[in-house]
Each structure stands twice: as structure tokens, then as C-alpha cells.
């Protein structure tokens, strides 16, 4: 268990709400990382759980709000 006061746990009513929140966080983190470091490096999980998130990221409005040329996916 972490003692980090900035850590938080979020609970969502369903996979769609979780996926939308994750997509918004992905966009926000990508903006911050690109501004600070000139790139956004991320590792993506496999399996069926993130499938809805990945679908959202490739659709509007998320797709247009990410500067993909500076995103490095592992």
C-alpha cells in the first residue's frame, strides 16, 4: 500500500464510464508529456478490458486531441 497522498482510487459504474475517463486522462497526460519532454511514451495492455478505451482513442474527439506524431506506443 502506498502512502502517496496524491494517489486516488476511482470507481466507475460501468466499462463505458471507465473507458471515457481513461481516454480523457490519456489525452491530458499526452499533452503534459509532450509539453514537458517533447514526446509521450506509453505502454498499452492487451486483452479485452482496454478494448473500449482503444476504440475511443481512435474516434472523435479524442483522436484529434492527441498529437500522435509525438506519441510512442510500446
N, CA, C and O of each residue as an XYZ file, in Angstrom:
296
protein
N       0.841     -1.176      0.000
C       0.000      0.000      0.000
C       0.881      1.233      0.000
O       1.841      1.310      0.767
N       0.570      2.185     -0.841
C       1.347      3.406     -0.967
C       0.889      4.455      0.035
O      -0.288      4.513      0.391
N       1.813      5.272      0.482
C       1.497      6.393      1.364
C       1.437      7.706      0.598
O       1.380      8.774      1.207
N       1.450      7.640     -0.730
C       1.411      8.826     -1.573
C       0.055      9.517     -1.437
O      -0.965      8.930     -1.799
N       0.018     10.763     -0.918
C      -1.270     11.457     -0.742
C      -1.911     11.867     -2.067
O      -3.082     12.246     -2.086
N      -1.173     11.799     -3.168
C      -1.713     12.182     -4.476
C      -2.376     11.020     -5.196
O      -3.039     11.207     -6.216
N      -2.196      9.833     -4.666
C      -2.800      8.658     -5.271
C      -4.284      8.620     -4.934
O      -4.685      8.943     -3.816
N      -5.084      8.227     -5.895
C      -6.506      8.103     -5.629
C      -7.071      6.905     -6.366
O      -6.543      6.478     -7.393
N      -8.131      6.384     -5.836
C      -8.834      5.270     -6.446
C     -10.157      5.792     -6.967
O     -10.892      6.464     -6.243
N     -10.465      5.489     -8.215
C     -11.731      5.911     -8.814
C     -12.579      4.680     -9.091
O     -12.068      3.646     -9.522
N     -13.859      4.796     -8.845
C     -14.801      3.710     -9.091
C     -15.808      4.207    -10.122
O     -16.337      5.311     -9.996
N     -16.071      3.394    -11.139
C     -16.976      3.779    -12.214
C     -18.130      2.794    -12.288
O     -17.974      1.624    -11.937
N     -19.284      3.257    -12.739
C     -20.460      2.387    -12.760
C     -20.409      1.290    -13.819
O     -21.079      0.265    -13.691
N     -19.605      1.511    -14.873
C     -19.546      0.515    -15.940
C     -18.301      0.731    -16.792
O     -17.572      1.705    -16.603
N     -18.061     -0.179    -17.729
C     -16.873     -0.133    -18.571
C     -16.854      1.099    -19.482
O     -15.780      1.607    -19.803
N     -18.021      1.581    -19.900
C     -18.059      2.780    -20.745
C     -17.589      4.009    -19.987
O     -16.813      4.804    -20.516
N     -18.049      4.171    -18.759
C     -17.623      5.319    -17.940
C     -16.130      5.230    -17.642
O     -15.424      6.237    -17.699
N     -15.651      4.039    -17.327
C     -14.232      3.834    -17.086
C     -13.422      4.168    -18.331
O     -12.391      4.834    -18.236
N     -13.867      3.722    -19.474
C     -13.145      3.941    -20.730
C     -13.110      5.417    -21.099
O     -12.077      5.912    -21.551
N     -14.212      6.126    -20.916
C     -14.225      7.573    -21.203
C     -13.258      8.316    -20.280
O     -12.518      9.190    -20.731
N     -13.262      7.977    -19.007
C     -12.344      8.618    -18.065
C     -10.895      8.315    -18.433
O     -10.040      9.198    -18.367
N     -10.618      7.085    -18.816
C      -9.265      6.705    -19.213
C      -8.839      7.436    -20.484
O      -7.687      7.856    -20.595
N      -9.746      7.593    -21.438
C      -9.429      8.312    -22.678
C      -9.130      9.785    -22.387
O      -8.197     10.355    -22.953
N      -9.913     10.390    -21.516
C      -9.667     11.784    -21.140
C      -8.321     11.927    -20.434
O      -7.587     12.888    -20.668
N      -8.007     10.977    -19.580
C      -6.719     11.006    -18.877
C      -5.572     10.797    -19.859
O      -4.533     11.446    -19.734
N      -5.736      9.913    -20.823
C      -4.718      9.676    -21.844
C      -4.432     10.968    -22.602
O      -3.271     11.320    -22.811
N      -5.482     11.674    -23.014
C      -5.320     12.942    -23.735
C      -4.585     13.953    -22.854
O      -3.640     14.601    -23.305
N      -5.012     14.086    -21.619
C      -4.397     15.040    -20.699
C      -2.923     14.725    -20.453
O      -2.075     15.615    -20.506
N      -2.628     13.466    -20.185
C      -1.238     13.070    -19.949
C      -0.377     13.244    -21.189
O       0.794     13.609    -21.087
N      -0.953     12.986    -22.365
C      -0.180     13.169    -23.596
C       0.177     14.636    -23.792
O       1.304     14.957    -24.171
N      -0.775     15.528    -23.535
C      -0.493     16.963    -23.662
C       0.627     17.375    -22.718
O       1.570     18.056    -23.124
N       0.524     16.964    -21.462
C       1.532     17.339    -20.462
C       2.909     16.805    -20.822
O       3.897     17.537    -20.763
N       2.977     15.540    -21.193
C       4.267     14.931    -21.521
C       4.907     15.577    -22.741
O       6.116     15.808    -22.756
N       4.115     15.868    -23.754
C       4.661     16.486    -24.967
C       5.177     17.888    -24.660
O       6.222     18.291    -25.171
N       4.457     18.624    -23.835
C       4.928     19.954    -23.453
C       6.218     19.897    -22.647
O       7.123     20.703    -22.863
N       6.308     18.948    -21.718
C       7.476     18.847    -20.839
C       8.671     18.181    -21.490
O       9.804     18.622    -21.296
N       8.438     17.120    -22.265
C       9.533     16.302    -22.783
C       9.594     16.202    -24.298
O      10.539     15.631    -24.843
N       8.611     16.743    -24.975
C       8.611     16.667    -26.428
C       8.098     15.353    -26.977
O       8.129     15.132    -28.188
N       7.623     14.474    -26.100
C       7.073     13.188    -26.540
C       6.221     12.604    -25.423
O       6.321     13.005    -24.263
N       5.384     11.649    -25.801
C       4.568     10.908    -24.844
C       4.802      9.437    -25.097
O       4.409      8.911    -26.138
N       5.442      8.766    -24.150
C       5.713      7.334    -24.267
C       4.734      6.587    -23.379
O       4.568      6.920    -22.206
N       4.085      5.571    -23.947
C       3.101      4.802    -23.196
C       3.173      3.336    -23.593
O       3.518      3.000    -24.726
N       2.845      2.480    -22.654
C       2.752      1.051    -22.924
C       1.282      0.666    -22.837
O       0.606      0.990    -21.861
N       0.794     -0.019    -23.850
C      -0.615     -0.402    -23.888
C      -0.778     -1.878    -23.537
O       0.027     -2.727    -23.918
N      -1.830     -2.143    -22.813
C      -2.151     -3.503    -22.389
C      -2.922     -4.242    -23.473
O      -3.590     -3.627    -24.305
N      -2.825     -5.537    -23.455
C      -3.622     -6.362    -24.349
C      -4.873     -6.844    -23.637
O      -5.206     -6.370    -22.550
N      -5.547     -7.769    -24.245
C      -6.739     -8.330    -23.621
C      -7.997     -7.571    -23.978
O      -7.963     -6.633    -24.775
N      -9.100     -7.975    -23.391
C     -10.389     -7.378    -23.743
C     -10.758     -6.169    -22.890
O     -11.591     -5.365    -23.308
N     -10.164     -6.016    -21.710
C     -10.538     -4.908    -20.825
C     -10.325     -3.538    -21.465
O     -11.229     -2.706    -21.389
N      -9.176     -3.256    -22.093
C      -8.967     -1.919    -22.656
C      -9.557     -1.714    -24.058
O      -9.377     -0.650    -24.649
N     -10.248     -2.704    -24.586
C     -10.761     -2.619    -25.966
C     -11.606     -1.363    -26.189
O     -11.435     -0.689    -27.205
N     -12.504     -1.036    -25.275
C     -13.366      0.146    -25.413
C     -12.530      1.424    -25.379
O     -12.794      2.353    -26.143
N     -11.533      1.480    -24.509
C     -10.634      2.641    -24.448
C      -9.952      2.849    -25.791
O      -9.934      3.970    -26.301
N      -9.393      1.801    -26.372
C      -8.689      1.930    -27.646
C      -9.628      2.370    -28.762
O      -9.234      3.127    -29.649
N     -10.847      1.902    -28.716
C     -11.849      2.324    -29.690
C     -12.137      3.819    -29.555
O     -12.261      4.525    -30.555
N     -12.241      4.287    -28.333
C     -12.473      5.721    -28.109
C     -11.291      6.553    -28.602
O     -11.487      7.589    -29.238
N     -10.073      6.110    -28.316
C      -8.886      6.889    -28.699
C      -8.754      7.049    -30.206
O      -8.150      8.015    -30.673
N      -9.305      6.127    -30.965
C      -9.216      6.262    -32.426
C     -10.419      6.982    -33.021
O     -10.530      7.101    -34.241
N     -11.320      7.463    -32.169
C     -12.501      8.163    -32.667
C     -12.523      9.607    -32.162
O     -11.775      9.978    -31.258
N     -13.390     10.401    -32.762
C     -13.560     11.796    -32.336
C     -14.260     11.830    -30.991
O     -15.110     10.981    -30.723
N     -13.938     12.757    -30.165
C     -12.983     13.860    -30.324
C     -11.574     13.527    -29.861
O     -10.668     14.348    -30.004
N     -11.373     12.336    -29.307
C     -10.066     12.010    -28.725
C      -8.959     11.986    -29.763
O      -7.882     12.535    -29.531
N      -9.210     11.360    -30.899
C      -8.184     11.221    -31.942
C      -7.595     12.576    -32.330
O      -6.381     12.710    -32.482
N      -8.456     13.572    -32.488
C      -7.983     14.892    -32.922
C      -7.297     15.677    -31.800
O      -6.608     16.661    -32.067
N      -7.477     15.257    -30.568
C      -6.897     15.977    -29.433
C      -5.574     15.390    -28.957
O      -5.055     15.781    -27.911
N      -5.042     14.468    -29.715
C      -3.747     13.871    -29.391
C      -2.799     14.155    -30.555
O      -3.133     13.911    -31.714
N      -1.610     14.675    -30.232
C      -0.607     14.958    -31.263
C       0.186     13.673    -31.514
O       1.288     13.493    -30.996
N      -0.402     12.784    -32.323
C       0.096     11.422    -32.493
C       1.529     11.343    -32.997
O       2.200     10.341    -32.750
N       2.016     12.352    -33.687
C       3.389     12.258    -34.200
C       4.422     12.253    -33.075
O       5.573     11.875    -33.293
N       4.017     12.671    -31.870
C       4.911     12.689    -30.725
C       4.605     11.586    -29.708
O       5.164     11.570    -28.611
N       3.722     10.675    -30.079
C       3.321      9.568    -29.193
C       4.110      8.306    -29.583
O       4.142      7.910    -30.748
N       4.735      7.697    -28.586
C       5.483      6.456    -28.777
C       4.759      5.369    -27.989
O       4.642      5.450    -26.766
N       4.274      4.350    -28.702
C       3.487      3.286    -28.081
C       4.321      2.006    -28.017
O       4.941      1.593    -28.997
N       4.316      1.409    -26.860
C       5.050      0.143    -26.642
C       4.074     -0.939    -26.251
O       4.475     -2.080    -26.021
